[in-house]
Short mmCIF file of C-alpha atoms in Angstrom, two decimals:
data_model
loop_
_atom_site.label_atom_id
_atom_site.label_comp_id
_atom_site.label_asym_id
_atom_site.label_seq_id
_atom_site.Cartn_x
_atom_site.Cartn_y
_atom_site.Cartn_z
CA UNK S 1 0.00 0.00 0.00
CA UNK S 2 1.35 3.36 -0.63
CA UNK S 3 0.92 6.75 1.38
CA UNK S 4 2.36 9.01 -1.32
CA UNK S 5 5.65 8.24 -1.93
CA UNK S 6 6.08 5.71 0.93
CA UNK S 7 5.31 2.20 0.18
CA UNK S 8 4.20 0.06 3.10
CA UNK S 9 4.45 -3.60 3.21
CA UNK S 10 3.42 -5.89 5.88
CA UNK S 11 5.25 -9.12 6.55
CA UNK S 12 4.06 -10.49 10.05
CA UNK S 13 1.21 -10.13 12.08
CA UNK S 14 -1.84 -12.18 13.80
CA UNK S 15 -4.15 -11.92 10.40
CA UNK S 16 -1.30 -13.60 8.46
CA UNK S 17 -1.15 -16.32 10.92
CA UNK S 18 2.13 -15.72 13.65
CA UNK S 19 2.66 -13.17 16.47
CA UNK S 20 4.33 -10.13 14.72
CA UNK S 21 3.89 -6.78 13.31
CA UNK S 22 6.91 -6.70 11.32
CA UNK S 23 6.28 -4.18 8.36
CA UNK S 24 8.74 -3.24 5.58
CA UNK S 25 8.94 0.90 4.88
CA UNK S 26 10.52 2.01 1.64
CA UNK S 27 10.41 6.38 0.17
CA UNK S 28 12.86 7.37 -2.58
CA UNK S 29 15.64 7.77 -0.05
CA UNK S 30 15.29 4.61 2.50
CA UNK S 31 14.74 0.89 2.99
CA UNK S 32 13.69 0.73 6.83
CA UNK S 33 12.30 -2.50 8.06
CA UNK S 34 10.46 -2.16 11.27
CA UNK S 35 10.55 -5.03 14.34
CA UNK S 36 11.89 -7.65 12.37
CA UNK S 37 10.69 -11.02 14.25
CA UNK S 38 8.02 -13.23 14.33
CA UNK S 39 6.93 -16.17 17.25
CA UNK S 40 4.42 -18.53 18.41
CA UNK S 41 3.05 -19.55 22.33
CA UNK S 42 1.37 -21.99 23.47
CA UNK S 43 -2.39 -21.14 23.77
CA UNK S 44 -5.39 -23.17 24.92
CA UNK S 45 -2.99 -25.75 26.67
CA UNK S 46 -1.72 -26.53 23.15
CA UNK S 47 1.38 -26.34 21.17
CA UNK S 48 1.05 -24.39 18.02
CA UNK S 49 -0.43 -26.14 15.02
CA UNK S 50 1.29 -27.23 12.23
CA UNK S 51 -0.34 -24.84 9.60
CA UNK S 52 1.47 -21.84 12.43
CA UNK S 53 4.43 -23.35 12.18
CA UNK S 54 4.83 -23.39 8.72
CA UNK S 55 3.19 -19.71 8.69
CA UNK S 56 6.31 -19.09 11.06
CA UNK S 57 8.65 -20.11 8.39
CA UNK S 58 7.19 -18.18 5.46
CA UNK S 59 7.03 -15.58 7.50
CA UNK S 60 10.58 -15.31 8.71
CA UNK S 61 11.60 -16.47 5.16
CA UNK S 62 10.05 -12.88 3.85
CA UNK S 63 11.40 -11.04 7.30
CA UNK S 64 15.26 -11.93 6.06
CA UNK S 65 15.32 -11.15 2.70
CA UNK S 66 13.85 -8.08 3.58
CA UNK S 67 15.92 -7.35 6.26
CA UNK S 68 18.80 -7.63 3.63
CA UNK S 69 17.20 -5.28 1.32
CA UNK S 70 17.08 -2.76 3.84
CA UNK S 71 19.27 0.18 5.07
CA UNK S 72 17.62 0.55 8.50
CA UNK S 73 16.32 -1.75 10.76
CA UNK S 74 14.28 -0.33 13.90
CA UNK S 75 13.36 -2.15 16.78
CA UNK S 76 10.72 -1.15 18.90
CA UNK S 77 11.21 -3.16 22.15
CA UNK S 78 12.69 -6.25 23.02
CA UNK S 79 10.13 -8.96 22.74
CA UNK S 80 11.09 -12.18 20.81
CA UNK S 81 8.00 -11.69 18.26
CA UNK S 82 9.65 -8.26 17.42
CA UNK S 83 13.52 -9.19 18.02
CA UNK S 84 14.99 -12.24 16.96
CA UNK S 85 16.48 -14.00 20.18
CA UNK S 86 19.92 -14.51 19.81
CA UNK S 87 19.89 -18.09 20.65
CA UNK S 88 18.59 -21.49 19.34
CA UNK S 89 14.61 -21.63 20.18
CA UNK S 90 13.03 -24.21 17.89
CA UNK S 91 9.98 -24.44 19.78
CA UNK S 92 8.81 -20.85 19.01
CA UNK S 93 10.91 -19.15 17.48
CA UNK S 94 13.02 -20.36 14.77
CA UNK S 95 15.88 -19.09 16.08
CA UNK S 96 19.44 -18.91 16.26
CA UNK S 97 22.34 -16.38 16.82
CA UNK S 98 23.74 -17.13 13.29
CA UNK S 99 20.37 -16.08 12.06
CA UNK S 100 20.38 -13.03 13.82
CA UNK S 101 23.89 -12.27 12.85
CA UNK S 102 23.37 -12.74 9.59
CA UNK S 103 20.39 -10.15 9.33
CA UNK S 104 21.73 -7.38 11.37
CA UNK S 105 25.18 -7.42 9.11
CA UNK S 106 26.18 -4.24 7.92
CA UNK S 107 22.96 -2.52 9.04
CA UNK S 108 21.84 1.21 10.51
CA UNK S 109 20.24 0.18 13.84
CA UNK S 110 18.01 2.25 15.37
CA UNK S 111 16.60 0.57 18.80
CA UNK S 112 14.74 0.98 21.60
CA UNK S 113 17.05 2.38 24.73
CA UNK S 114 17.97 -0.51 26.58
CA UNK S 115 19.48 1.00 29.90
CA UNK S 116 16.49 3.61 30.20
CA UNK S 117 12.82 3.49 30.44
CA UNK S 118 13.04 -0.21 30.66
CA UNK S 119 12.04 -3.32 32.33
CA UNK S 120 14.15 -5.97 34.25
CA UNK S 121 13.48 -8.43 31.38
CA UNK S 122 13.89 -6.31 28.35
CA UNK S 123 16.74 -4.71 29.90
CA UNK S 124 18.34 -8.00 29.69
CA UNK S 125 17.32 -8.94 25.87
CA UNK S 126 18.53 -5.66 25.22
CA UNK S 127 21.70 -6.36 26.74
CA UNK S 128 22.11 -9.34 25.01
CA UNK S 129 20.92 -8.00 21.92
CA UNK S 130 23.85 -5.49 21.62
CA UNK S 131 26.52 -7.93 22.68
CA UNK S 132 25.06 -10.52 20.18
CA UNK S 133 24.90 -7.38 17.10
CA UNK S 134 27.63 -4.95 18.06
CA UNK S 135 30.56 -6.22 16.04
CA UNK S 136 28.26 -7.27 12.68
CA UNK S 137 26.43 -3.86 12.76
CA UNK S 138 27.22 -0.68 11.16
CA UNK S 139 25.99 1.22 14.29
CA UNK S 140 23.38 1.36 17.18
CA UNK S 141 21.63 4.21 17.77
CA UNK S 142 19.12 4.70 20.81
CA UNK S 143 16.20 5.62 19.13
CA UNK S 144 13.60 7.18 22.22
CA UNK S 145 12.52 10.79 21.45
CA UNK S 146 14.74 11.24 18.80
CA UNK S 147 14.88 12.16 14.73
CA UNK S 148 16.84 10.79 12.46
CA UNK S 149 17.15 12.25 8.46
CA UNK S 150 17.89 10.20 5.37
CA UNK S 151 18.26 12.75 2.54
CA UNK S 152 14.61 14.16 2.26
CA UNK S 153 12.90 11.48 4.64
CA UNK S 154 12.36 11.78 8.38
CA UNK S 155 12.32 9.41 11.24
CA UNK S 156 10.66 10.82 14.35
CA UNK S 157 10.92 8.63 17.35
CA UNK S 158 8.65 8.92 20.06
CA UNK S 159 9.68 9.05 23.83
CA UNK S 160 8.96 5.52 25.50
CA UNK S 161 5.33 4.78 25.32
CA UNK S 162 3.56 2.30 28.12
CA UNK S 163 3.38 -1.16 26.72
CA UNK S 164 -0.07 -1.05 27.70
CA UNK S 165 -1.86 0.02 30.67
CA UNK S 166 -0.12 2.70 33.24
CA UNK S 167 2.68 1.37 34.77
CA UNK S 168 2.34 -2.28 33.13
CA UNK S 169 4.87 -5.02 33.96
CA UNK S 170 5.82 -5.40 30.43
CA UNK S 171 7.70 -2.00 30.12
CA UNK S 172 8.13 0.19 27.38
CA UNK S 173 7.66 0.83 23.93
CA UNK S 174 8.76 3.43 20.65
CA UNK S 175 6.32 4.54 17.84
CA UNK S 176 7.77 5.72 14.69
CA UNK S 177 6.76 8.07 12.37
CA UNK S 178 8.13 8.23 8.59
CA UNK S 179 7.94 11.32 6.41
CA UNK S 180 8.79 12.31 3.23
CA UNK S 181 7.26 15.64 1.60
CA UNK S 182 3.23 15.54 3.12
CA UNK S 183 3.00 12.13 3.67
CA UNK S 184 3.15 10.38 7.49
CA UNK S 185 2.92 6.78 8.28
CA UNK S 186 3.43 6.25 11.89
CA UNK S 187 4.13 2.58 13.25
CA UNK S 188 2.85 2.21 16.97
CA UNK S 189 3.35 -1.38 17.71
CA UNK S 190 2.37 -2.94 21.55
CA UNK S 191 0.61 0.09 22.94
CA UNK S 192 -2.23 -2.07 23.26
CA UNK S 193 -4.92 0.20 22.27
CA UNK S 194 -3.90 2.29 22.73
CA UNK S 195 -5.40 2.60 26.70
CA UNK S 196 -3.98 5.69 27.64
CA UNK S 197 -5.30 9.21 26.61
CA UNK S 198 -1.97 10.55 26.81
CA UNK S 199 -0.43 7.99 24.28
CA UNK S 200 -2.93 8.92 21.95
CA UNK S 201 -2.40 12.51 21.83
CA UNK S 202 1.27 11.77 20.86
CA UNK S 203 0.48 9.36 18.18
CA UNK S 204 -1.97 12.20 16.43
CA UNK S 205 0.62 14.40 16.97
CA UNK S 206 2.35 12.98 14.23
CA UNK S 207 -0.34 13.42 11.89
CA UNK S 208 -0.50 10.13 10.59
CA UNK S 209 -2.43 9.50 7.17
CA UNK S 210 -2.08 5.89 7.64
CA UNK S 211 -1.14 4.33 11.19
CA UNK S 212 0.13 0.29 11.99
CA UNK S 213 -1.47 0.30 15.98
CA UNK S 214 -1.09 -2.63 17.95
CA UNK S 215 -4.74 -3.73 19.50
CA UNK S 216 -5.54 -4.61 22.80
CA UNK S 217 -5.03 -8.26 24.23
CA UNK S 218 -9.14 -8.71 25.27
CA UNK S 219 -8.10 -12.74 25.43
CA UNK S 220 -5.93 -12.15 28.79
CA UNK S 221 -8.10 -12.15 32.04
CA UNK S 222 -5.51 -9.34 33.51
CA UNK S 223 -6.71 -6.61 30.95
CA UNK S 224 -9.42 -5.53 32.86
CA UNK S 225 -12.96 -4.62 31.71
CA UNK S 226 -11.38 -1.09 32.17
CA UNK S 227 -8.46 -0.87 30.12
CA UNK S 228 -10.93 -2.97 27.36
CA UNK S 229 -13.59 0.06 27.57
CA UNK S 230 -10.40 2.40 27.76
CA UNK S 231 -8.84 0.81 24.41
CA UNK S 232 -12.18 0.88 22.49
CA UNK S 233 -12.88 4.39 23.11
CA UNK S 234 -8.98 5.16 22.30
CA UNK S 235 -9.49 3.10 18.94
CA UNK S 236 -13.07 5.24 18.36
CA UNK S 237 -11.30 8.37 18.75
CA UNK S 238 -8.35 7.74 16.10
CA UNK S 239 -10.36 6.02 13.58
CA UNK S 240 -12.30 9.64 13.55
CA UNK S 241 -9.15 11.22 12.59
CA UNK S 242 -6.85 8.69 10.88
CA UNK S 243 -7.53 8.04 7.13
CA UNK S 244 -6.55 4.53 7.05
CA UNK S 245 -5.82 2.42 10.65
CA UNK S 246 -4.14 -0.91 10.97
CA UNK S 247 -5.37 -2.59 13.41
CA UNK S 248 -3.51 -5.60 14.26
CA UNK S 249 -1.41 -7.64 16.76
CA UNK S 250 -2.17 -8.88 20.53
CA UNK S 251 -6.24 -7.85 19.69
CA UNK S 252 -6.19 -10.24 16.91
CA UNK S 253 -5.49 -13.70 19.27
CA UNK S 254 -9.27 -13.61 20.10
CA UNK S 255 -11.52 -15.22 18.19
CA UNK S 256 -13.65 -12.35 19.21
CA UNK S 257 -11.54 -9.85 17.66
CA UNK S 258 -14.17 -8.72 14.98
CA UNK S 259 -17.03 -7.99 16.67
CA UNK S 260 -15.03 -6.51 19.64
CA UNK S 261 -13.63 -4.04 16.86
CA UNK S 262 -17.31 -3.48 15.25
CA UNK S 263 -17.62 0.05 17.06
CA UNK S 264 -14.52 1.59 15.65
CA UNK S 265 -14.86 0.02 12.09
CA UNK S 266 -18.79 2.12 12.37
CA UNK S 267 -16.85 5.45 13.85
CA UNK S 268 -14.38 5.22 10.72
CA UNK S 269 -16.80 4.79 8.35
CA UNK S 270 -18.94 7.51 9.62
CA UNK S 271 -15.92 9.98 9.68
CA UNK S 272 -14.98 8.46 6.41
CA UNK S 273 -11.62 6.89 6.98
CA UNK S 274 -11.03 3.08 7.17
CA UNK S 275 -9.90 0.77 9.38
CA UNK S 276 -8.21 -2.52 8.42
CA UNK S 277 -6.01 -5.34 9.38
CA UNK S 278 -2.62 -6.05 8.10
CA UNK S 279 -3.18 -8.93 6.09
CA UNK S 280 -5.96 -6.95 4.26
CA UNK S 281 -3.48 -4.08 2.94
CA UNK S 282 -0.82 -7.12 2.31
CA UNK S 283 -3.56 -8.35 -0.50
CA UNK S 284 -3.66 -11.26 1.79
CA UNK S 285 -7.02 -13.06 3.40
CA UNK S 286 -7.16 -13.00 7.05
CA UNK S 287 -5.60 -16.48 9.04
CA UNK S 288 -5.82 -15.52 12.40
CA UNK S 289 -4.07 -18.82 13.18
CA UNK S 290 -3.87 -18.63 16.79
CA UNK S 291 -7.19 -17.54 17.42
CA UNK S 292 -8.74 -21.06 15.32
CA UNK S 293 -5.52 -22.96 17.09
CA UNK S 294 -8.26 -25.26 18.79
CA UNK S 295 -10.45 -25.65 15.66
CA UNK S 296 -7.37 -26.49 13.49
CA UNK S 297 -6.61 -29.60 15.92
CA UNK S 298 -10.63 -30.70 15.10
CA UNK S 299 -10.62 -30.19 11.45
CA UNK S 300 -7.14 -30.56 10.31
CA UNK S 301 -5.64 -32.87 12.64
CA UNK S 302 -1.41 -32.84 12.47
CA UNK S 303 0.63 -36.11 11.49
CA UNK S 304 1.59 -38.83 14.29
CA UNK S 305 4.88 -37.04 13.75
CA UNK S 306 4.25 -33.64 14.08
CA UNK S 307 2.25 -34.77 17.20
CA UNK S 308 4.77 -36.93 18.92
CA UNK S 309 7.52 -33.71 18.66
CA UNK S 310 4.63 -31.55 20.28
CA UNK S 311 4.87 -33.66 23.57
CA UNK S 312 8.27 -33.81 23.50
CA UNK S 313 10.16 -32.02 26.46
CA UNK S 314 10.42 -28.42 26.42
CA UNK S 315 14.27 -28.84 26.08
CA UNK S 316 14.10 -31.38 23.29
CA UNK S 317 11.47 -28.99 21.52
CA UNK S 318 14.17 -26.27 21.73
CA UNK S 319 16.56 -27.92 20.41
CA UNK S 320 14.68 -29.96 17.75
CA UNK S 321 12.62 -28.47 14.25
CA UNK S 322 9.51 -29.66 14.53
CA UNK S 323 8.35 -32.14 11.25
CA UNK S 324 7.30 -29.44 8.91
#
């Protein structure tokens, strides 16, 4: 999809079947490739079905060649379904530090801090991160609050944003916004709503004429009734202003997800803007694989082998590809 001169590509997310919300930016002057990762978790007592793991691999397949491509890669926060862990994880991930080497060489980085604004657990991904990147990279650069020029194209980085409710456990996050000449995309992943009023006003700020927001995580008992109510009327209030608003991410692992949105696809439409999912401005139909996970096991039941590695040990499922 294009916003004037900037081309936006999705490449991850919850409607094309894996936990991301990696998207791929390109204007006339830059190649900038945003939270490039992708995962799976376990969900409704069971492992991930086949038809997510093999989502997984397409998926990460199209993350590294367009993390090659690019001249920037930005990292929001340290999660493993936006970072790649740099270690071997089989069992949700994919991963492995050669991987991750091998994607971050020779490439403008341009992360979340990870000594400030910060959580005990991202502080140590971050950590690890660097050491794991520092010597394959062209440079690090903390990214909170700051702007960053390529040529005639703008990066504007947002100060650390709460993942989430006030004061949540799960830390911190950076929106982006990219401009070149009058047009604005802004990528807000894992603000999870957003919730708070405050959080909103910076993202409109930016003046976005298309926006990539992650949605709220309605399937987890701890996000209250309030922070849903909270979200929604956040959600309501940017699809009156936004042209076009990507909805996507944690919202997306219900397989209530649609009707939940229903109010803000009605306030778009009345205000004349849109609101849509990443798969649907990726030309792609909507798999929200996670969501079906305990349909899939019904109707498309996995191989004896794929379901033998599944109750495996966690530490041989680590260590060992499932039968794809």
């Amino acid at each position: 999809m294009r916003v004037g001169d900037i081309e936006i590509l999705p490449l991850a997310a919850e409607t094309m079947g894996v936990r991301s919300l990696c998207t791929a930016v390109a204007t006339p002057d830059l190649r900038i490739l945003f939270d490039p990762s992708a995962g799976l978790a376990k969900r409704y007592g069971l492992e991930p079905h086949l038809l997510e793991y093999r989502a997984l691999q397409n998926s990460l397949e199209r993350i590294f060649v367009e993390a090659r491509k690019a001249d920037v890669l930005s990292v929001s926060h340290y999660h493993f379904d936006h970072i790649r862990p740099g270690f071997t994880n089989f069992r949700y991930n994919l991963s492995s530090r050669e991987e991750l080497q091998l994607m971050f060489e020779d490439k403008v980085v341009l992360a979340k801090d990870n000594r400030e604004n910060i959580n005990p657990s991202q502080r140590r991904r971050g950590y690890y991160f660097q050491k794991d990147v520092e010597d394959v990279v062209r440079t690090i650069k903390w990214s909170d609050g700051k702007r960053f020029y390529f040529e005639d194209t703008m990066l504007t980085y947002s100060p650390p944003l709460s993942h989430g409710p006030e004061s949540s456990p799960l830390g911190y996050v950076v929106a982006t916004c990219v401009e070149h000449d009058s047009a604005r995309f802004v990528f807000a992943p894992d603000v999870q709503g957003p919730v708070q009023q405050e959080v909103v006003d910076i993202l409109l700020k930016m003046n976005p004429d298309l926006m990539v927001v992650g949605g709220p995580p309605i399937y987890l008992h701890v996000f209250s009734e309030t922070h849903r109510n909270a979200a929604r009327k956040m959600l309501c209030r940017m699809a009156s202003v936004v042209p076009v608003l990507v909805v996507d991410h944690h919202l997306q692992r219900s397989p209530s997800w649609e009707r939940w949105l229903s109010p803000v696809y009605q306030r778009a439409e009345e205000s004349g803007n849109c609101v849509t999912t990443m798969a649907e401005i990726a030309g792609e139909e909507v798999r929200c694989l996670e969501a079906d996970r305990q349909l899939l096991y019904e109707t498309d039941p996995p191989p004896e082998e794929f379901m033998v590695w599944t109750q495996a040990t966690d530490e041989y499922k680590n260590s060992h590809m499932p039968p794809l």
